[in-house]
Coordinates of C-alpha atoms (C1' of nucleotides) in Angstrom, one line a residue:
Chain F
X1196 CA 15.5 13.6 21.5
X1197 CA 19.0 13.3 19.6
X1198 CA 19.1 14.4 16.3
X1199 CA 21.1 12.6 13.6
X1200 CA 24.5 13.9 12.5
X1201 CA 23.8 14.2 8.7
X1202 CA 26.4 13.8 6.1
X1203 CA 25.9 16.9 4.0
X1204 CA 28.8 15.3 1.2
X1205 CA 26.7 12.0 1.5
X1206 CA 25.2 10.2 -2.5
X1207 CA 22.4 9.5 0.5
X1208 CA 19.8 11.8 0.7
X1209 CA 19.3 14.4 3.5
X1210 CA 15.6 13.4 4.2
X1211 CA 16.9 9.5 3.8
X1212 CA 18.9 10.0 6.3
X1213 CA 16.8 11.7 8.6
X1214 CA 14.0 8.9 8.0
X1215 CA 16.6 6.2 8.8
X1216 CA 17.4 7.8 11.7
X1217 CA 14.1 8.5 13.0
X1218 CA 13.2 4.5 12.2
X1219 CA 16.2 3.5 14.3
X1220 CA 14.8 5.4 17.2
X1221 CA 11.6 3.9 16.6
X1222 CA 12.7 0.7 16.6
X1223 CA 14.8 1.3 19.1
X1224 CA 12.1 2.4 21.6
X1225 CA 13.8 5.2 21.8
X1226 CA 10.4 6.6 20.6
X1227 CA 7.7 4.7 21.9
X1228 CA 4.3 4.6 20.1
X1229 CA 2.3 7.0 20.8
X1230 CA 4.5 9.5 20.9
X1231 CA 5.3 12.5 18.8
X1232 CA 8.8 12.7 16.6
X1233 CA 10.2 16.2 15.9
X1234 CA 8.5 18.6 14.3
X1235 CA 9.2 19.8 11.3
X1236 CA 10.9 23.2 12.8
X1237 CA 12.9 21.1 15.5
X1238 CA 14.5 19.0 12.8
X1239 CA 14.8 22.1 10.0
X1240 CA 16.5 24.2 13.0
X1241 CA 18.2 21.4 14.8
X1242 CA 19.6 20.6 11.7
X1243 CA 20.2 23.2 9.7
X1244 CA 18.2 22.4 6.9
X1245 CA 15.0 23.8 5.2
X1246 CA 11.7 22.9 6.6
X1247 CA 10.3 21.5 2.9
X1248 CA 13.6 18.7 3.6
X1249 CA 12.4 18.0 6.9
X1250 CA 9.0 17.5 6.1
X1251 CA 10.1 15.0 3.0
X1252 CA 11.7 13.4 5.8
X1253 CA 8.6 13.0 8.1
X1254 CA 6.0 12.2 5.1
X1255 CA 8.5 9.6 4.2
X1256 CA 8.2 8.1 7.8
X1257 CA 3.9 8.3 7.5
X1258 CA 4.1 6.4 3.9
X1259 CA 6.4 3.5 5.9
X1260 CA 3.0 3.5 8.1
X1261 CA 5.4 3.8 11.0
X1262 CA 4.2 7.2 11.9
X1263 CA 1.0 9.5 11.3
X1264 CA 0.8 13.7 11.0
X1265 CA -2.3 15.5 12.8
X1266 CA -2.4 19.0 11.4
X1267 CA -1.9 21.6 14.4
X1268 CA -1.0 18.3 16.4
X1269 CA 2.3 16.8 15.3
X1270 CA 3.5 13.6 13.7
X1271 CA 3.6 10.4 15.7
X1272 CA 5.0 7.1 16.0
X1273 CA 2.4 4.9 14.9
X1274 CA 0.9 2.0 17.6
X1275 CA 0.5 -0.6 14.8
X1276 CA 2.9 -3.3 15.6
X1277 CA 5.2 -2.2 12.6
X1278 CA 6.8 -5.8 12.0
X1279 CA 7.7 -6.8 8.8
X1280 CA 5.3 -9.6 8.3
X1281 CA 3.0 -8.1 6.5
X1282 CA 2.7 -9.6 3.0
X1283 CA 4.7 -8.1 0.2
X1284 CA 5.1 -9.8 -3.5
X1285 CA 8.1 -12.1 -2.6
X1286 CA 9.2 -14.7 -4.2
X1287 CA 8.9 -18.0 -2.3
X1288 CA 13.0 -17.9 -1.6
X1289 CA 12.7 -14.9 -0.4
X1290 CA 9.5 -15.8 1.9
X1291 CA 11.0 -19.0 3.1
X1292 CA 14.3 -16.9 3.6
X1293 CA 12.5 -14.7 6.1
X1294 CA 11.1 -17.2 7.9
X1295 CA 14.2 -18.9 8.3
X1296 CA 14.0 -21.8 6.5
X1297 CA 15.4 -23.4 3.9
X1298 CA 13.7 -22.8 0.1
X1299 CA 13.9 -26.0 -2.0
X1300 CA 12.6 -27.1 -5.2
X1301 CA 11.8 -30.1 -6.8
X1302 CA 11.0 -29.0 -10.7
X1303 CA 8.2 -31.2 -12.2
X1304 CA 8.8 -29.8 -15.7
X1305 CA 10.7 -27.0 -17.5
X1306 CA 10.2 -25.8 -21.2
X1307 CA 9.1 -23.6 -23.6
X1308 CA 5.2 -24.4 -24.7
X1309 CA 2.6 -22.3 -26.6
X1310 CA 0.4 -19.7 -24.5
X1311 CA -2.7 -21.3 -23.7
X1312 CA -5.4 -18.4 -23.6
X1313 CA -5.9 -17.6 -20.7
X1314 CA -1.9 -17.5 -20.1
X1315 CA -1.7 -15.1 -23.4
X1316 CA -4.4 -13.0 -21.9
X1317 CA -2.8 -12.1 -18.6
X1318 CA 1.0 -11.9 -20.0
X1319 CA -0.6 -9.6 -23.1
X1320 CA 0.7 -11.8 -25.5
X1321 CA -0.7 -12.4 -28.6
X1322 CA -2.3 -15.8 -29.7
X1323 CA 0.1 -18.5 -29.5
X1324 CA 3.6 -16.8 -28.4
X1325 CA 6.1 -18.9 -27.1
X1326 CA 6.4 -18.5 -23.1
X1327 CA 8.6 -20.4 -20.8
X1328 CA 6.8 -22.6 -18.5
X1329 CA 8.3 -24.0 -15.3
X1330 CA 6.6 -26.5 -12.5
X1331 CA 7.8 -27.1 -9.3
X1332 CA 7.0 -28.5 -6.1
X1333 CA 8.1 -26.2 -3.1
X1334 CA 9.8 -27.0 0.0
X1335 CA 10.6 -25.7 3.1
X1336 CA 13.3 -27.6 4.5
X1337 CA 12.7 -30.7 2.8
X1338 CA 9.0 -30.5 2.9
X1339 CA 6.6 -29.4 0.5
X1340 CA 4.8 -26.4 0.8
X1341 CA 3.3 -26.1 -2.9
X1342 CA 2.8 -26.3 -6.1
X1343 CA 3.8 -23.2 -8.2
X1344 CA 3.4 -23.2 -12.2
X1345 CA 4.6 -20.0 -14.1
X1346 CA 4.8 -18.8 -17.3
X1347 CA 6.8 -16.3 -18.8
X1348 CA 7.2 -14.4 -22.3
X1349 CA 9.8 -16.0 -24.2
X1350 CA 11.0 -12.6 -25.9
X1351 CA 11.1 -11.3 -22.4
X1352 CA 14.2 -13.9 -20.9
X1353 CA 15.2 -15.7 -24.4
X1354 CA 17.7 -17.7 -23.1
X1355 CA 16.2 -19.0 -19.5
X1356 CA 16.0 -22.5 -20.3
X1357 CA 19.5 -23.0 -20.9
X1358 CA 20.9 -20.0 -18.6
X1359 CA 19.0 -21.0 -15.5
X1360 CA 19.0 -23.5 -12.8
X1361 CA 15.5 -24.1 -12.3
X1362 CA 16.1 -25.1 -8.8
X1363 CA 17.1 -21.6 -7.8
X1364 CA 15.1 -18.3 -7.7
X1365 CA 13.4 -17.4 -10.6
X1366 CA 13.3 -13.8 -9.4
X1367 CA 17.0 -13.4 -8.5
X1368 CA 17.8 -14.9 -12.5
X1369 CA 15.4 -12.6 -14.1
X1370 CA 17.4 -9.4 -11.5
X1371 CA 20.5 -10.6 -12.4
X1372 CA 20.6 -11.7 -16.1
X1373 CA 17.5 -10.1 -17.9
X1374 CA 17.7 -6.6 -15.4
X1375 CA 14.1 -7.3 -14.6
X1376 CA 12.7 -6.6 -11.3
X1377 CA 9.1 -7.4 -10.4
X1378 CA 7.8 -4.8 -8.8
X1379 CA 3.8 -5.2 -8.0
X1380 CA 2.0 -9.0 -8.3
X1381 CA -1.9 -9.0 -8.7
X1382 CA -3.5 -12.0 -6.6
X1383 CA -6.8 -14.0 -6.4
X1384 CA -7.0 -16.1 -3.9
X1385 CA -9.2 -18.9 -3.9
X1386 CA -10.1 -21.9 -0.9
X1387 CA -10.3 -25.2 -2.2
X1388 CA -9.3 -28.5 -1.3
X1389 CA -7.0 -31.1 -2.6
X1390 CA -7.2 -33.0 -5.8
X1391 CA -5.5 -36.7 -5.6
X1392 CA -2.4 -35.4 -7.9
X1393 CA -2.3 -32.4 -5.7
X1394 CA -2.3 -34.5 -2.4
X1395 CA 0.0 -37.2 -3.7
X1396 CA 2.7 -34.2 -5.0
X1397 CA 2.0 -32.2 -1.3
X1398 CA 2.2 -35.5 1.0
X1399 CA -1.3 -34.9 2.6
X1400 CA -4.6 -36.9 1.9
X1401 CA -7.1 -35.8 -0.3
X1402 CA -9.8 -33.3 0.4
X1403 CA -7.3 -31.4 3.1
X1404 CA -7.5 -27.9 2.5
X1405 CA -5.4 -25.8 0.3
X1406 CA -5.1 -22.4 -1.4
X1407 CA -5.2 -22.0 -5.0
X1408 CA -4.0 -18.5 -5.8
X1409 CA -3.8 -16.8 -9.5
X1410 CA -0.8 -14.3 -9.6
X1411 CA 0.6 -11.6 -12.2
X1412 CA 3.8 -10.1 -12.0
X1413 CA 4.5 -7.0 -13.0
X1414 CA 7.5 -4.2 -13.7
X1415 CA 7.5 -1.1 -12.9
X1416 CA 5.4 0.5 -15.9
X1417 CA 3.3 -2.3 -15.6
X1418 CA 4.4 -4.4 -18.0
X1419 CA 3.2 -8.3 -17.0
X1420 CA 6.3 -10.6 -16.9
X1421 CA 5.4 -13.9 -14.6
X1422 CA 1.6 -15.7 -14.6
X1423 CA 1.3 -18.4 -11.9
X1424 CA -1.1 -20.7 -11.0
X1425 CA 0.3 -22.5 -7.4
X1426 CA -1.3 -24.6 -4.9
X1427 CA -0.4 -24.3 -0.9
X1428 CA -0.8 -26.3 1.8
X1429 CA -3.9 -25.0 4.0
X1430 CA -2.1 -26.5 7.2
X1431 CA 1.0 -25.0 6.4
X1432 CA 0.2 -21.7 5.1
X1433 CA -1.3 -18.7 6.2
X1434 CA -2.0 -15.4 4.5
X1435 CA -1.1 -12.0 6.6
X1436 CA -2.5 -9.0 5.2
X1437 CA -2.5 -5.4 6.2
X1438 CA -5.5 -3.5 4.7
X1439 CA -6.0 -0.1 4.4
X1440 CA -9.3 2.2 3.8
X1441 CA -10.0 4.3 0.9
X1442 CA -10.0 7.6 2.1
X1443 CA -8.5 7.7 5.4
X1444 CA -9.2 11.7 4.6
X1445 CA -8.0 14.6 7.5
X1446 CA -11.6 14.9 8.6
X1447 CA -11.3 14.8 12.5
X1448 CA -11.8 12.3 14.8
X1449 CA -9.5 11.8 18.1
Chain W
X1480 CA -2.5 17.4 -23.7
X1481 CA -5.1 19.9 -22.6
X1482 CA -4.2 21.2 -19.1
X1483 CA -6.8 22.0 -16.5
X1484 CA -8.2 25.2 -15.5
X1485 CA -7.4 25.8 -12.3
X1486 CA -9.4 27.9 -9.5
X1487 CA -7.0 29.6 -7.1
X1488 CA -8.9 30.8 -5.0
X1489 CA -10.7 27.4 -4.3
X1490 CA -10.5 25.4 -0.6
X1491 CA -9.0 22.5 -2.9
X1492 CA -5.6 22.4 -3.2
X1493 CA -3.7 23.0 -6.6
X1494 CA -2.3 20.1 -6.5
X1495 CA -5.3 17.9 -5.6
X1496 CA -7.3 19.7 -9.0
X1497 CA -4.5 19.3 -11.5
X1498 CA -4.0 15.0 -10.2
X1499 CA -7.8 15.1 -10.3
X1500 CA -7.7 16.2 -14.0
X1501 CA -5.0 14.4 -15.1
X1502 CA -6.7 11.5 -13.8
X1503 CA -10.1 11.7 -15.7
X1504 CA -7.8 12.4 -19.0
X1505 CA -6.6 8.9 -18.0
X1506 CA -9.9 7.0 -17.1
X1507 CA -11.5 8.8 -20.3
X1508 CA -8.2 7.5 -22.9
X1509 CA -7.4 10.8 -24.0
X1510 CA -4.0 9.6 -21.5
X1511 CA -2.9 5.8 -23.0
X1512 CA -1.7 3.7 -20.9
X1513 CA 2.5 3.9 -21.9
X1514 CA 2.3 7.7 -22.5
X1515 CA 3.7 10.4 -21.1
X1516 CA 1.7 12.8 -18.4
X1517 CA 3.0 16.7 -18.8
X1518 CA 6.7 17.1 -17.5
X1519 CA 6.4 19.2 -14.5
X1520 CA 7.9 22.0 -16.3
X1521 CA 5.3 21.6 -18.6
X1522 CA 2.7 21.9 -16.2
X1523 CA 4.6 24.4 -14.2
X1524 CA 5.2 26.5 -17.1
X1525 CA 1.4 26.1 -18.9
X1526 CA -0.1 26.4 -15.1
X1527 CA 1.8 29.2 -14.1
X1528 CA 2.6 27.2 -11.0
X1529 CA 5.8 26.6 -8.9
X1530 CA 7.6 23.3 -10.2
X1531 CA 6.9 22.1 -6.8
X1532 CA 3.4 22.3 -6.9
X1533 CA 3.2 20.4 -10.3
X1534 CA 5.6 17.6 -8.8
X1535 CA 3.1 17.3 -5.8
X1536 CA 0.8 16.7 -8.6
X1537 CA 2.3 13.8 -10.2
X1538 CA 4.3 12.3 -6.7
X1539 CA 0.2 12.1 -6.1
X1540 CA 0.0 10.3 -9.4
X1541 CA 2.2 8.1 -8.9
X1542 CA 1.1 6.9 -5.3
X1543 CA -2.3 6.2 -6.8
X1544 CA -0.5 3.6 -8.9
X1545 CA -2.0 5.0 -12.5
X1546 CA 1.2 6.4 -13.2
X1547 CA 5.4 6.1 -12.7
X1548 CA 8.3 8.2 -13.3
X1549 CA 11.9 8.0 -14.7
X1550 CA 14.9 10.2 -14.0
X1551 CA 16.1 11.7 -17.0
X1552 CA 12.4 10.2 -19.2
X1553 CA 9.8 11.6 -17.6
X1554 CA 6.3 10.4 -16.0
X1555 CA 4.1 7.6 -17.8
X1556 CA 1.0 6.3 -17.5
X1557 CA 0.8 2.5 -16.0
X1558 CA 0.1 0.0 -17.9
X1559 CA -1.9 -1.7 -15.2
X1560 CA -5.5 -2.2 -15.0
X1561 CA -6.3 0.7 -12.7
X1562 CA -9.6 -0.8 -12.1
X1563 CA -10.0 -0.9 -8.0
X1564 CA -10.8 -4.4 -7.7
X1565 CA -8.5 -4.6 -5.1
X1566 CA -9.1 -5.5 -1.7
X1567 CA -9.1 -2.7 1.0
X1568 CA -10.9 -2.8 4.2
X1569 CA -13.8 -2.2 3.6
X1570 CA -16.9 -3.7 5.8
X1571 CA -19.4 -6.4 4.3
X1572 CA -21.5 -3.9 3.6
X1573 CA -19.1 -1.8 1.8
X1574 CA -18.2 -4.6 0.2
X1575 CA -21.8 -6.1 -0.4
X1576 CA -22.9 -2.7 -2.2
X1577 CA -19.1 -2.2 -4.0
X1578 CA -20.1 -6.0 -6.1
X1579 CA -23.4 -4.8 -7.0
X1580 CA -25.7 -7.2 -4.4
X1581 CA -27.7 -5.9 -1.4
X1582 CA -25.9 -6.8 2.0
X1583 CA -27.9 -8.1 5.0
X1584 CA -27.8 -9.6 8.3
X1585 CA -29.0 -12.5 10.6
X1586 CA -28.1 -11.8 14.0
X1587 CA -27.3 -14.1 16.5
X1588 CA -26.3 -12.7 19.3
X1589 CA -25.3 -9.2 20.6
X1590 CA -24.8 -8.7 23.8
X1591 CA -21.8 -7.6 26.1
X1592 CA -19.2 -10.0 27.3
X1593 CA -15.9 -10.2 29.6
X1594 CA -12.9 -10.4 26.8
X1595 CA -11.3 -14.1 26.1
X1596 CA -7.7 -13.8 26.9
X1597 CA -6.9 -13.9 22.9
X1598 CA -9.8 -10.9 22.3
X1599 CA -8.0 -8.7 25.3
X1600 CA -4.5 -9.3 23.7
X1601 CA -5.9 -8.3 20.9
X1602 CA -7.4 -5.3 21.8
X1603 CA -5.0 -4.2 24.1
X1604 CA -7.7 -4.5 26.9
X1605 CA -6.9 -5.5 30.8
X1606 CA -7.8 -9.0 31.5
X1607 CA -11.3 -9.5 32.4
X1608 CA -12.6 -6.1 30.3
X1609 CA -16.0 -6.1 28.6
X1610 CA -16.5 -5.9 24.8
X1611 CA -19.7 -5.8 22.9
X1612 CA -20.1 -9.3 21.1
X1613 CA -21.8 -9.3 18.1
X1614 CA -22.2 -12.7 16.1
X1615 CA -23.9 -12.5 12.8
X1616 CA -24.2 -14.6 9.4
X1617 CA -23.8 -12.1 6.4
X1618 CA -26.1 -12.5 3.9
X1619 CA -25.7 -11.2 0.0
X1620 CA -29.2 -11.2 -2.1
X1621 CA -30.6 -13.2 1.0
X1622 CA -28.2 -15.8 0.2
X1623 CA -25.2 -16.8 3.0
X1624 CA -21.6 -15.5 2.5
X1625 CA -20.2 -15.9 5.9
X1626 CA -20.1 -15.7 9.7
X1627 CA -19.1 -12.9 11.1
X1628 CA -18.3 -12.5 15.2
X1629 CA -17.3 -8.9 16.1
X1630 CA -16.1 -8.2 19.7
X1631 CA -15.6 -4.1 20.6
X1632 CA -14.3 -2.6 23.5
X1633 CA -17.4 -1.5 25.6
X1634 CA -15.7 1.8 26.4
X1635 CA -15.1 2.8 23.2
X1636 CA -18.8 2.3 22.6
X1637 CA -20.7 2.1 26.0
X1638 CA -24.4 2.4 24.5
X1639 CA -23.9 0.2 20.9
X1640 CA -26.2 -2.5 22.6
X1641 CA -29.3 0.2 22.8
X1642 CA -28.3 2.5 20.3
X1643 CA -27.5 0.2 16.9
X1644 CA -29.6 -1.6 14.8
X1645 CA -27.3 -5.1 14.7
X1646 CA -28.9 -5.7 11.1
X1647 CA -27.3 -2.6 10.1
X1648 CA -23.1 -1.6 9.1
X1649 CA -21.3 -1.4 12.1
X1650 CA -18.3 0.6 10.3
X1651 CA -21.3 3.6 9.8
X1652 CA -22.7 3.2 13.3
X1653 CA -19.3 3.4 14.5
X1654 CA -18.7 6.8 12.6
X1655 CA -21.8 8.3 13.1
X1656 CA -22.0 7.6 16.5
X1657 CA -18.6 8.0 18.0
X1658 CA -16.5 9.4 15.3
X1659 CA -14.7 5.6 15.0
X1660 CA -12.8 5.5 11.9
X1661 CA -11.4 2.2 10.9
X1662 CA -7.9 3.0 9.1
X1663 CA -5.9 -0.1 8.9
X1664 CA -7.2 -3.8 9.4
X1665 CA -4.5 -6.6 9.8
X1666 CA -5.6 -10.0 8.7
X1667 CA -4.9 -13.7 9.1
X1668 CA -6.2 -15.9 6.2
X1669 CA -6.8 -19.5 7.1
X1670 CA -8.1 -22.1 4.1
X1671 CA -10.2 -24.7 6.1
X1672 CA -13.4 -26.9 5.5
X1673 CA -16.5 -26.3 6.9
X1674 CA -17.9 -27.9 10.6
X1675 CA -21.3 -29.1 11.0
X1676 CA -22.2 -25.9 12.4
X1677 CA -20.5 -23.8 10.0
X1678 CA -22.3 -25.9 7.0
X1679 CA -25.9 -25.5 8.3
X1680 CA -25.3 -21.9 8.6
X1681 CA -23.8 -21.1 5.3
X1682 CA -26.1 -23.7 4.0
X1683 CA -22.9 -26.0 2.4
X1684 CA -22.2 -29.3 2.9
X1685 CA -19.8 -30.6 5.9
X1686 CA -16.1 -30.4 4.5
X1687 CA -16.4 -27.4 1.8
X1688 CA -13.6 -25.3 1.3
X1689 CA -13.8 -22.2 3.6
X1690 CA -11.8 -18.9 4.0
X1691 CA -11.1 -18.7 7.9
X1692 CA -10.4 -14.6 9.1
X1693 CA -9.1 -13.5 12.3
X1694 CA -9.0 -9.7 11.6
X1695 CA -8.2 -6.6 13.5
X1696 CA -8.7 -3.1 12.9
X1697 CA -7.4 -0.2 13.8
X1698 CA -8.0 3.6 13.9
X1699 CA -5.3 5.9 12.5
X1700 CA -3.2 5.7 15.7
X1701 CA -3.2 2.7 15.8
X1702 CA -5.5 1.7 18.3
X1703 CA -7.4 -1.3 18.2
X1704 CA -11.2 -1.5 17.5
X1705 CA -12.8 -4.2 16.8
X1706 CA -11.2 -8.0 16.4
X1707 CA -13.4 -10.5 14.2
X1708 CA -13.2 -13.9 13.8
X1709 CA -14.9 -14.8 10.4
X1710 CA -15.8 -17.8 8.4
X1711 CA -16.7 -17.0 4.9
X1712 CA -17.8 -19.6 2.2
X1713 CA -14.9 -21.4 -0.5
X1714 CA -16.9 -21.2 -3.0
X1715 CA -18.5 -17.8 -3.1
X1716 CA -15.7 -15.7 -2.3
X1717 CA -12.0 -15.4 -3.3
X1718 CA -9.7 -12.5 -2.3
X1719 CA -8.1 -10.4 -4.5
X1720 CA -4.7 -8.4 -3.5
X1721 CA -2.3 -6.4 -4.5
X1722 CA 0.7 -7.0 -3.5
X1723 CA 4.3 -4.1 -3.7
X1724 CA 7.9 -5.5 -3.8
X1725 CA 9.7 -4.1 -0.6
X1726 CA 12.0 -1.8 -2.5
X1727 CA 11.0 -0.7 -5.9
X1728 CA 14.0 1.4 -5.7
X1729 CA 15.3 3.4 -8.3
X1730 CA 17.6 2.0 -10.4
X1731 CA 17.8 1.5 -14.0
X1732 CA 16.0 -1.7 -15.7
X1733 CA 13.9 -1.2 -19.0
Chain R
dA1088 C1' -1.0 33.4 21.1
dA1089 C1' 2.1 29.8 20.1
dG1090 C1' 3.0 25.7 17.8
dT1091 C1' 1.7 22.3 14.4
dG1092 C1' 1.3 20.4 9.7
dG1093 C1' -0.7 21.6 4.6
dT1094 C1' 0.1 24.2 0.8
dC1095 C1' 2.7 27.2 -2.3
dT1096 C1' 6.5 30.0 -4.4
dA1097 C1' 10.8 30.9 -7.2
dG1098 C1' 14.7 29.9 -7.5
dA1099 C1' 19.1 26.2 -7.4
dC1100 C1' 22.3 22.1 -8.5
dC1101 C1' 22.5 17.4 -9.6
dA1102 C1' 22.1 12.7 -12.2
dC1103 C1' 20.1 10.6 -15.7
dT1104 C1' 18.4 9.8 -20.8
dC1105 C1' 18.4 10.7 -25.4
dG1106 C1' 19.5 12.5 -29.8
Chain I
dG1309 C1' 23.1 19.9 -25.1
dA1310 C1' 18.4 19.9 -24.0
dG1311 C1' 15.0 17.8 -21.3
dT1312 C1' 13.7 15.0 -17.4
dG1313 C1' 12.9 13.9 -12.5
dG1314 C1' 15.4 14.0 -7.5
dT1315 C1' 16.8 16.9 -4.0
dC1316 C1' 17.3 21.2 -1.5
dT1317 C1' 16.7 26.1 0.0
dA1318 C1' 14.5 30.1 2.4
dG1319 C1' 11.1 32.1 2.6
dA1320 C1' 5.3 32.7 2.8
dC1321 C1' 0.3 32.2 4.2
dC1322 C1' -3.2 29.2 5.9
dA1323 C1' -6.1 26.0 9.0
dC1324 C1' -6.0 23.6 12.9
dT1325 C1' -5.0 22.5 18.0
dT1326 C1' -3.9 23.7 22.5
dG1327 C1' -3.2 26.4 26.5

DNA sequence: AAGTGGTCTAGACCACTCG
DNA sequence: GAGTGGTCTAGACCACTTG
């Protein structure tokens, strides 16, 4: 087992940098599932750190999911397959991105309208506040994927509708000029099949199936920022989930 | 802000009681949503606790969801509905009883069977290994939700076939009986219509939307348990998700 | 008995936010 | 400058697992 060589003058974090070590070996196969990582006194004596660091550094590893602690056992590397492709709350040019291909967009409509209520409801808004409202059809490499429809608070990117190129990715915009980063969505996800506007704008017949899902976007605090209703091909789409259990207590099994 | 009382010489942890406190002073409103929790000198200083202690308190918190923190503002509670509405894995049963309606069962077959090449991948099993098959149609208020066929690996539960009432929760036989605790369960979502034999089962017409599931799930290790294929009615049933960005990293918006 | 992780202490320095 | 959370130290006792 080789340790790291840490950079004690480093902005990056001792326990960071123990972590992304640790993950390289991982994913290395270096450290094959199954089997155990240092312990907290091997990496606190091997190097030269206090245990409390090294521990930061292993529960860091077990809240990736990429590893798991037993007490009086050890912590291991995890046998889950630990590939990305778990769903996260990405935009679509960022979950097109990672698929490798292209994101497109072909925008149906773009302007600022009244909140109907159940939009005001979701974003918080009070009756009738302005919110931006953007429709597009989605492609992936020229061919669509969906039908996306959000809404936004006006007060919350004033300027969008002449500042942004509603082609492009609403998320990166909203980053880059308003400093707002999504960080959890809220989802319902509901199977349905297509309507004949849906089918004509999604190029497959009517009555094929399709997902309708319900999202809201939120910031950190919890502040709602995005509502959209979108529509997705049921032959083109799938849904990937990783679920876990409420307790998942220390009680033992083995 | 009252604080808690806390009993040191109980089996549960300091850390664990204060979170737990702080937690009903959130579900009862006397914590608003937007507000700040105690600093954890506060809570360090009024607790006559270490600061660490108190920030294992509201690091715990803050995984929960029902709170966040800023360098340099302090810790606040979310602003998100904390209800828990979201999905986990939890079994039909679980699931069944968590909505309020009365889960039950018609079985259709249970019996034990050599793995299908995509069961054994699945499982990690050897070509040709036997699993216990168990195909049932899910049943809430004696009404038809879905289609549920388990397969397990016999070893892991060599006498399920004599020993388990198929009408019954598999996840409790499976703990009770062998100390099996699901953890994790990956899933593949699938929006499809229903076949003839689908639609007599779940009582729908042919060509209603369905949810198509191809689960697995795992115990904390990571080893696999039981794989499920599952067909579960459009109109009855939607999923609900919550969904984290990738990073959520730390620096500033507002 | 030796090794492991779980909890806890009493300090420390830092970067950040706000008045 | 005062208060906040983020990181780090060098110890400690405990419960649990294994030989």
């Amino acid at each position: 087992m080789t340790l790291p060589a840490l950079d004690r003058h480093s902005a990056v974090p001792l326990y960071y940098q123990i972590q992304q070590h640790l993950l390289g070996q991982i994913r290395s196969g270096a450290l094959k599932p199954g089997e155990p990582v240092p312990s907290e006194l091997e990496l606190s004596a091997g190097l030269r750190i206090s245990r409390m660091t090294a521990r930061q550094a292993l529960k860091s590893l077990c809240e990736l999911g990429v590893a798991y602690s037993r007490r009086g056992k050890g912590t291991f590397v995890s046998e889950m397959k630990l590939e990305r492709n778990f769903r996260q709350a990405l935009s679509f040019s960022e979950e097109m991105q990672a698929r490798g291909s292209k994101p497109r967009s072909r925008v149906l409509s773009f302007e600022v309208t009244d909140a109907t209520p159940d939009v005001a409801k979701a974003l918080r808004l009070p009756h009738g506040e302005k919110v931006v409202s953007l429709r597009r059809v989605r492609l992936a490499d020229s061919s669509p994927m969906g039908i996306e429809w959000s809404r936004l608070p006006l007060q919350l990117c004033p300027d969008l509708l002449r500042s942004f190129d509603p082609r492009g990715s609403l998320y990166q915009a909203l980053q880059e000029r308003y400093g707002i980063r999504i960080a959890v969505t809220e989802e319902v996800v509901e199977a349905s099949v297509a309507g004949a506007g849906e089918a004509k704008l999604l190029g497959i017949r009517r009555s094929a199936p399709i997902f309708a899902f319900t999202r809201t976007s939120y910031v950190r605090g919890g502040q709602p920022v995005e509502y959209v209703k979108s529509t997705y091909r049921g032959d083109r789409y799938k849904l990937v989930n990783r679920l876990t259990r409420p307790d998942g207590g220390s009680a033992g099994e083995d």
